[in-house]
mmCIF file of C-alpha atoms in Angstrom:
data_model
loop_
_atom_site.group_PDB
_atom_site.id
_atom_site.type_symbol
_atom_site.label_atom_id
_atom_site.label_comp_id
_atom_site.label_asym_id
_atom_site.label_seq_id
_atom_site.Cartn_x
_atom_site.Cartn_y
_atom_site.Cartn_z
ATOM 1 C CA UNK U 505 30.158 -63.729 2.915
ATOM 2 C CA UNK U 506 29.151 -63.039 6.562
ATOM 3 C CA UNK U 507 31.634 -59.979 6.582
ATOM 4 C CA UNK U 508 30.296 -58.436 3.663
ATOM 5 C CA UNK U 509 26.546 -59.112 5.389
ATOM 6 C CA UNK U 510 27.842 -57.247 8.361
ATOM 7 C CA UNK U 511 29.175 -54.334 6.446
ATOM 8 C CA UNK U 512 25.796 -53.996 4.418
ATOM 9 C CA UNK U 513 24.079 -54.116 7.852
ATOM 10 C CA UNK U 514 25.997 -50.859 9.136
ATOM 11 C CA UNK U 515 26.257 -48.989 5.866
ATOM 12 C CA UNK U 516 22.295 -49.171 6.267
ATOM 13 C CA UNK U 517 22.105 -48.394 10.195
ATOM 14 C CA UNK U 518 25.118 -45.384 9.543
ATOM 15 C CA UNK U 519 22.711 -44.516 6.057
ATOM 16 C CA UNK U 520 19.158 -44.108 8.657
ATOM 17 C CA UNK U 521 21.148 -42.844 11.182
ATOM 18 C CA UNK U 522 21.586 -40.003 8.592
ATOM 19 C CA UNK U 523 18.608 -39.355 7.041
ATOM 20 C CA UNK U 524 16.736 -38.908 10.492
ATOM 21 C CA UNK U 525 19.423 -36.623 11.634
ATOM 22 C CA UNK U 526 18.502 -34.855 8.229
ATOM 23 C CA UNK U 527 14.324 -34.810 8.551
ATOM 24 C CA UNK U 528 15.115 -33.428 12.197
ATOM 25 C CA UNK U 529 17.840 -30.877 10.675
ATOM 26 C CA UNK U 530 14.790 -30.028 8.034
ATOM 27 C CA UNK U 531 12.327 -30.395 10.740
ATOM 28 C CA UNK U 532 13.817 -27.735 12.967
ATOM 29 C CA UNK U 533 14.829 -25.342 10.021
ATOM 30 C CA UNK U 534 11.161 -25.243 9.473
ATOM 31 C CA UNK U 535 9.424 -24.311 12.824
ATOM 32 C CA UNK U 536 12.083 -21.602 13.107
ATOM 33 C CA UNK U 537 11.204 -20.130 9.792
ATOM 34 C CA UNK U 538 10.051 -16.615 9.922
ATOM 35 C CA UNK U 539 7.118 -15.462 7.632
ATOM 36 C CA UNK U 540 7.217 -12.211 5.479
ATOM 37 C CA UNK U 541 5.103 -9.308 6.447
ATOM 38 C CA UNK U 542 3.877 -9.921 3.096
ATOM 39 C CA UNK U 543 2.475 -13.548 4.285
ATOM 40 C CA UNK U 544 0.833 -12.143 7.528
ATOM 41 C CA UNK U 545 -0.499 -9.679 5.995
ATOM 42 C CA UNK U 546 -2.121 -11.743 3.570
ATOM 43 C CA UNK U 547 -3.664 -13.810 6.599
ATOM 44 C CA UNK U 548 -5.826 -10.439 7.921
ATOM 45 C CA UNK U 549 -7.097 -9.776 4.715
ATOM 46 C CA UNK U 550 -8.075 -13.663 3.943
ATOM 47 C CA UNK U 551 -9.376 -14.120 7.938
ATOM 48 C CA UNK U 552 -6.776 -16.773 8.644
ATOM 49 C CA UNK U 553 -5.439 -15.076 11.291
ATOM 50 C CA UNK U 554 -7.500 -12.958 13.507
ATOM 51 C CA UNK U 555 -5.871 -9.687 13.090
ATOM 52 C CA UNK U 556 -6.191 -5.915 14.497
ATOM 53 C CA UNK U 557 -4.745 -2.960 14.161
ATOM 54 C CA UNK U 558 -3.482 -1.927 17.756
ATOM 55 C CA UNK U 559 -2.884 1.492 19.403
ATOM 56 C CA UNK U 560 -3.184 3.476 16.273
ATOM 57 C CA UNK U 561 -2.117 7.338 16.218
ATOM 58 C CA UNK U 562 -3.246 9.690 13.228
ATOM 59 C CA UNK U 563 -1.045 12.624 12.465
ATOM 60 C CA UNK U 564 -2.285 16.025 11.118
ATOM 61 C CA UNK U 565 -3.888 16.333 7.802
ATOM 62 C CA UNK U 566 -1.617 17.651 4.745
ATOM 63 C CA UNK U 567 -2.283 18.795 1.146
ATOM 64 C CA UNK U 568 -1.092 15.879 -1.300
ATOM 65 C CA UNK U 569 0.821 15.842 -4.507
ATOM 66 C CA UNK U 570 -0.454 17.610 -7.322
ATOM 67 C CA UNK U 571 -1.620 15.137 -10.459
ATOM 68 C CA UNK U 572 -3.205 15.050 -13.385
ATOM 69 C CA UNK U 573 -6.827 14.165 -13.658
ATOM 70 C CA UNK U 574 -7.823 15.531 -17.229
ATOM 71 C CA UNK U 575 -6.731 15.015 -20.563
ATOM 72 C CA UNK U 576 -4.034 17.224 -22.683
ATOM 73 C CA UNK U 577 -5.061 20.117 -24.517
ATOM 74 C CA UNK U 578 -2.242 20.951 -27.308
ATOM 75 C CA UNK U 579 -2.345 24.836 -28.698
ATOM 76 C CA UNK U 580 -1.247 24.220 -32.246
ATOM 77 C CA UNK U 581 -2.596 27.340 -33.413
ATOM 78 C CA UNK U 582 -1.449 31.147 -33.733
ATOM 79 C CA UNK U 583 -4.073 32.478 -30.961
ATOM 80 C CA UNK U 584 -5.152 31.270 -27.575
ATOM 81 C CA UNK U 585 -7.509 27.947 -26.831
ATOM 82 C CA UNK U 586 -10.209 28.043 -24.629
ATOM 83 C CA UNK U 587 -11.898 25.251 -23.717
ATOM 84 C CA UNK U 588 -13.634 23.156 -20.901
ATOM 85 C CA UNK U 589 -12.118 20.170 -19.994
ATOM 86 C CA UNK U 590 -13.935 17.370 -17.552
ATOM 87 C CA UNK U 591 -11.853 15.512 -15.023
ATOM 88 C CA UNK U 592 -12.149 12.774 -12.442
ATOM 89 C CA UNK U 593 -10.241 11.901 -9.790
ATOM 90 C CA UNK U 594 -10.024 8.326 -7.405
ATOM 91 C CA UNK U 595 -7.328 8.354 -4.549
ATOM 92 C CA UNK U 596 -6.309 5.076 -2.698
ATOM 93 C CA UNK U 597 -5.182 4.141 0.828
ATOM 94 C CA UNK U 598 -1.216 2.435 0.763
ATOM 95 C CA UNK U 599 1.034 1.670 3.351
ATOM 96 C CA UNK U 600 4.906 1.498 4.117
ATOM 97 C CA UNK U 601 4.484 -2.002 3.408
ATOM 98 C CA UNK U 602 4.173 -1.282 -0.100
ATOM 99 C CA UNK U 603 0.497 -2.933 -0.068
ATOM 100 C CA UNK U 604 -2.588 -1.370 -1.594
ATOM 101 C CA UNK U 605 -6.095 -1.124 0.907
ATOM 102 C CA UNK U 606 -9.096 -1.702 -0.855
ATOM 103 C CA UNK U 607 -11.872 0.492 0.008
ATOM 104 C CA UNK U 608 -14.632 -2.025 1.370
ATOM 105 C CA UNK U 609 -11.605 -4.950 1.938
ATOM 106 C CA UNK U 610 -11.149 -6.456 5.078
ATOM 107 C CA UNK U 611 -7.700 -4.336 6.034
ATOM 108 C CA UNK U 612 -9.656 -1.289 5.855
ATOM 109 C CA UNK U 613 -12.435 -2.513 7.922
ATOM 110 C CA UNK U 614 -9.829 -3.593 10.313
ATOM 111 C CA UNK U 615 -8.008 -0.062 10.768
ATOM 112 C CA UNK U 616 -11.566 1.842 10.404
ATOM 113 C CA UNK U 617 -12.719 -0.283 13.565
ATOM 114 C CA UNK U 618 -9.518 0.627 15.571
ATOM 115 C CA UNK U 619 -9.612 4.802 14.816
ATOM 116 C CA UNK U 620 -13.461 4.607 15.298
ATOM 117 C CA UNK U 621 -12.716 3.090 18.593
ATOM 118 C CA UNK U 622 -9.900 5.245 19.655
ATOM 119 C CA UNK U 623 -11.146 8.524 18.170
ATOM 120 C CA UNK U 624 -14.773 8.214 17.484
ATOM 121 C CA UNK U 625 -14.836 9.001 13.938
ATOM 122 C CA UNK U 626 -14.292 6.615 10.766
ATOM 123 C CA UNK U 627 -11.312 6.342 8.309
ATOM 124 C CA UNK U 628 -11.968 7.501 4.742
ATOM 125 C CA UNK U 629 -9.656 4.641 2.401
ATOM 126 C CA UNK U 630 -10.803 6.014 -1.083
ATOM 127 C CA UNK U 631 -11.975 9.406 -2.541
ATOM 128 C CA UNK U 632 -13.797 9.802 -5.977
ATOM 129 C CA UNK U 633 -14.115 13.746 -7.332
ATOM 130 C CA UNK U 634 -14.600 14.983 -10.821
ATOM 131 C CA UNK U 635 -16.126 18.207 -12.774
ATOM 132 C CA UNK U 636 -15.176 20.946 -15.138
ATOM 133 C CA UNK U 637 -13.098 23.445 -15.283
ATOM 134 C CA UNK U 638 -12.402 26.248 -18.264
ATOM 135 C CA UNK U 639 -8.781 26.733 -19.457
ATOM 136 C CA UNK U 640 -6.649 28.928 -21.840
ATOM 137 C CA UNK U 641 -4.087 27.730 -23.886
ATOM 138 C CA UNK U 642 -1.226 30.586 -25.063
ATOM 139 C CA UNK U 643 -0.302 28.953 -28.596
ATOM 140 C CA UNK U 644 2.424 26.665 -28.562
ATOM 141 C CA UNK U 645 1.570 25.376 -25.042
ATOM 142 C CA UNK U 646 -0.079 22.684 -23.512
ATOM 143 C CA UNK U 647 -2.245 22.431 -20.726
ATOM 144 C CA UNK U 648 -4.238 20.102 -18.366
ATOM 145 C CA UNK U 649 -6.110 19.815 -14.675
ATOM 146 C CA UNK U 650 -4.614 19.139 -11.738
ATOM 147 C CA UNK U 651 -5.405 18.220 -8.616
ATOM 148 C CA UNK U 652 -4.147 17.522 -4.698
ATOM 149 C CA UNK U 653 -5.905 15.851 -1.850
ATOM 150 C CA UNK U 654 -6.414 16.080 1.467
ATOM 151 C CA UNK U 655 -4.042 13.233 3.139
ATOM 152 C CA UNK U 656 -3.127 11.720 6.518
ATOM 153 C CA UNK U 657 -1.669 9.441 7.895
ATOM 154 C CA UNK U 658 -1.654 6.726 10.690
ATOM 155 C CA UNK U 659 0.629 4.407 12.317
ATOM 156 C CA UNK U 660 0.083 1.506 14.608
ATOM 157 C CA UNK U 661 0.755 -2.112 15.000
ATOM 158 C CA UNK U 662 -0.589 -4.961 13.410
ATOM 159 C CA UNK U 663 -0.803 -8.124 14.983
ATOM 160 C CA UNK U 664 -2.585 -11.485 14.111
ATOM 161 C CA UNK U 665 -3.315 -14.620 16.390
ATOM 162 C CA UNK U 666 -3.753 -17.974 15.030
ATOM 163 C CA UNK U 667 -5.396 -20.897 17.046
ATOM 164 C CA UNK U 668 -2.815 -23.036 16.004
ATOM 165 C CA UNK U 669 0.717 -21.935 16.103
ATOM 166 C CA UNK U 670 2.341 -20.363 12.555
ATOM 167 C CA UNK U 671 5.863 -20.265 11.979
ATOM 168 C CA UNK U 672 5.984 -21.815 15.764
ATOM 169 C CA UNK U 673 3.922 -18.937 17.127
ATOM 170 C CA UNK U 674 0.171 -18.022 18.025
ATOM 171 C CA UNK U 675 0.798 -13.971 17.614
ATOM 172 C CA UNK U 676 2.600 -12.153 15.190
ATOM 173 C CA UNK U 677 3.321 -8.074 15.258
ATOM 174 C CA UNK U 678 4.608 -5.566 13.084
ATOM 175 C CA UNK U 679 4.602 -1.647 12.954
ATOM 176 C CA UNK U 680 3.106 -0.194 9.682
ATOM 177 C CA UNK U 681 2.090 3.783 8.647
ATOM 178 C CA UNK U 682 -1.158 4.148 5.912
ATOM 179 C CA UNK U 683 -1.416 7.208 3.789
ATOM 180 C CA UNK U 684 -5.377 7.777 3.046
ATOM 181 C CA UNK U 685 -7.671 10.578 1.534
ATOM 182 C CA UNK U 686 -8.813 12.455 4.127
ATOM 183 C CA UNK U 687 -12.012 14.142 4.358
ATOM 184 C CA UNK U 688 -11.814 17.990 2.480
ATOM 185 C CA UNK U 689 -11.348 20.343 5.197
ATOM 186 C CA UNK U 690 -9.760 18.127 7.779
ATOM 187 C CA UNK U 691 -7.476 20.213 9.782
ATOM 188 C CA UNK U 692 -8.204 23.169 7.451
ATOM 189 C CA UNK U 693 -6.783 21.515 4.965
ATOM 190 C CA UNK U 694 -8.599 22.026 1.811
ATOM 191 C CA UNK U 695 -8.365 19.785 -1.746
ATOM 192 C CA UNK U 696 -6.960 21.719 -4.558
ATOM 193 C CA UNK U 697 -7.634 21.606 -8.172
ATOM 194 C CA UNK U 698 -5.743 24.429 -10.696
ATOM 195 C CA UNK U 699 -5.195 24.971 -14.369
ATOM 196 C CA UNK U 700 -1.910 24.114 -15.319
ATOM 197 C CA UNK U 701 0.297 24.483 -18.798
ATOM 198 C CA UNK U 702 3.817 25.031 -20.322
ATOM 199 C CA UNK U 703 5.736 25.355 -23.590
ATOM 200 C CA UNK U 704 5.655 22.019 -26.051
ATOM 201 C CA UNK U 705 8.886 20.096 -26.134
ATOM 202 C CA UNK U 706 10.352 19.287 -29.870
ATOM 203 C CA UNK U 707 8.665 16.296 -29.759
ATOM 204 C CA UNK U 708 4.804 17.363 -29.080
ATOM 205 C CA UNK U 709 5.427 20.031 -31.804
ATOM 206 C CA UNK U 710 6.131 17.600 -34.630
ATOM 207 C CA UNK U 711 2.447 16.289 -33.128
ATOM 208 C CA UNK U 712 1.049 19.649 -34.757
ATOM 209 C CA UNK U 713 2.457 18.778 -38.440
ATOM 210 C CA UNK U 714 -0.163 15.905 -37.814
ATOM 211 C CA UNK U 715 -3.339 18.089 -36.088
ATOM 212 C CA UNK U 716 -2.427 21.006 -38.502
ATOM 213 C CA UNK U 717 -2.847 24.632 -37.013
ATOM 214 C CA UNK U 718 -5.067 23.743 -34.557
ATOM 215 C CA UNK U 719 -5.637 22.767 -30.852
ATOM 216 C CA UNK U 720 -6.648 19.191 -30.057
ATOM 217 C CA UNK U 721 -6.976 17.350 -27.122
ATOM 218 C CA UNK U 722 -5.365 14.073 -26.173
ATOM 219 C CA UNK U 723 -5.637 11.248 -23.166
ATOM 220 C CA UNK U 724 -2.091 11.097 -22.887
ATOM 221 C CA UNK U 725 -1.048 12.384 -19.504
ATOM 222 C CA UNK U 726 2.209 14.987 -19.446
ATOM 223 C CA UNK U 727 2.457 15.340 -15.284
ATOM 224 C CA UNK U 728 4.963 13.655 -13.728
ATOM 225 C CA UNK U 729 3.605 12.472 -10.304
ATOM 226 C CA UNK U 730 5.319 11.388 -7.269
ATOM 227 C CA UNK U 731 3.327 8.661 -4.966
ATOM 228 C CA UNK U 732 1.974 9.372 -1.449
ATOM 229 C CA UNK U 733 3.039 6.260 -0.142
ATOM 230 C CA UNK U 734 5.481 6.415 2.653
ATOM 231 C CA UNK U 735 8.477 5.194 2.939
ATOM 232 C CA UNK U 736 9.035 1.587 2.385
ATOM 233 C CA UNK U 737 9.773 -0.428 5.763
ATOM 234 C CA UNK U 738 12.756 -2.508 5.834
ATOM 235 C CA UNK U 739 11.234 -3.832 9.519
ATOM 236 C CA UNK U 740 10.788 -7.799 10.277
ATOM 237 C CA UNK U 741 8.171 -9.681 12.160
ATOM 238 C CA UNK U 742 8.145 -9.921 15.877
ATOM 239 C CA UNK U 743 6.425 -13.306 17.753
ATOM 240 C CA UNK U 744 4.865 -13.435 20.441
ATOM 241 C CA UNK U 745 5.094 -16.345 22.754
ATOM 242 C CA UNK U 746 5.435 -19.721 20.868
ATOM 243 C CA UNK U 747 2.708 -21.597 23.559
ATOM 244 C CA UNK U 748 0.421 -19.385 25.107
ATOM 245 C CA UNK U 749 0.042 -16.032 24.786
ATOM 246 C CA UNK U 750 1.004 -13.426 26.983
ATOM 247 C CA UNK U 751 -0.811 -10.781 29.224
ATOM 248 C CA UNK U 752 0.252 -8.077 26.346
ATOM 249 C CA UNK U 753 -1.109 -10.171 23.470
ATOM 250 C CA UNK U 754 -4.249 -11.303 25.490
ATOM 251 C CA UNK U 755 -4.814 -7.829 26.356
ATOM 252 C CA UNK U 756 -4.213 -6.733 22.384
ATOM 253 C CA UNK U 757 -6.484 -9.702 21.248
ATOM 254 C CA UNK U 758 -9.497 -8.325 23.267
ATOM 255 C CA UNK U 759 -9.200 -5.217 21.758
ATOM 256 C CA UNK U 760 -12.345 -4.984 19.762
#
């Protein structure tokens, strides 16, 4: 009896023994964890972490890709179609971290603080346009509006600093590059809206057995458009020092 007591006794020392080695395993697993630029960047735009946008550098202004921004207007008939077609036109801010900036949001008022700072003049995140414009169909063609925008870009690097350490840090940083509207004219860059058409494939002529010999218009778009966001970043975090922070970071912090 008194052996099997004593065995019991260290199959439940060896079995704690274990399961504290285990929570401290677990424990250190965690504090060395590494967030997602995803996570931090999420912190900015909720105010958890007191971020800025540090040392930023805007490149030279460039004309955009082309898009649509009207609807379709299909020549089913045996003479030309003229017609005038409205469009509109909204154009976003992204970045190479393959996140959207809300005009107004708290990212944008972050970066427009920095470049204000730095360069004296604000950072346009969102553009709204829209008109008329006349076009001329040839008959079996199809045609639409299309428009570029003025663009630039700007790179920099983010960082945030918590008053309680995240992921075992106070400061995170990470490089990033936004793509935004830029104001027409910038650089002598000028936005661009043209008339475009072509011939109907097989398919949009069966459309004409339905619409008779006639032109109609329709909202579905035909231009293939290629995004202005740059190219997705592959980079990771960097922390700054796990305890206090640093003469770089406190410098970076008091950055307005």
């Amino acid at each position: 009896m008194s052996n099997s007591r004593s065995n019991l006794r260290r199959a439940l020392v060896v079995s704690s023994l274990s399961a504290v080695v285990v929570a401290a395993g677990s424990a250190t697993a965690f504090a060395s964890s590494e967030p997602t630029i995803k996570e931090l960047m999420a912190d900015c735009a909720s105010g958890t972490g007191k971020c800025t946008f540090n040392d930023p550098v805007v490149k030279g202004a460039y004309l955009g890709n082309y898009h649509q921004v009207s609807n379709t207007l299909y020549n089913c008939s045996t003479s030309p179609a003229s017609q005038s077609m409205d469009w509109s036109d909204s154009v976003g801010s992204t970045d190479s971290l393959e996140a959207s900036i809300t005009a107004g949001g708290k990212i944008a008022g972050i970066v427009n603080l920095s470049i204000t700072t730095k360069y004296g003049h604000t950072w346009s995140t969102e553009h709204r346009d829209g008109g008329s414009l006349g076009m001329t169909v040839k008959p079996g063609e199809v045609g639409w509006i299309s428009r570029a925008q003025a663009m630039r870009q700007v790179s920099g690097t983010w960082q945030t600093h918590y008053d309680d350490p995240h992921w075992g840090h106070y400061y995170w940083f990470w490089k990033d590059t936004i793509t935004s509207p830029a104001p027409n004219g910038t650089d002598g860059v000028t936005n661009a809206v043209v008339v475009k058409t072509r011939p109907m494939t097989d398919q949009e002529k069966k459309s004409c057995e339905i619409h008779g010999k006639r032109a109609f218009t329709s909202g579905l778009r035909v231009e293939k458009t290629v995004s202005e966001r740059p190219a997705p970043s592959s980079q990771t975090p960097q922390p700054g020092d796990g305890k206090t922070p640093n003469a770089r970071e406190e410098d970076a912090h008091r950055t307005p």
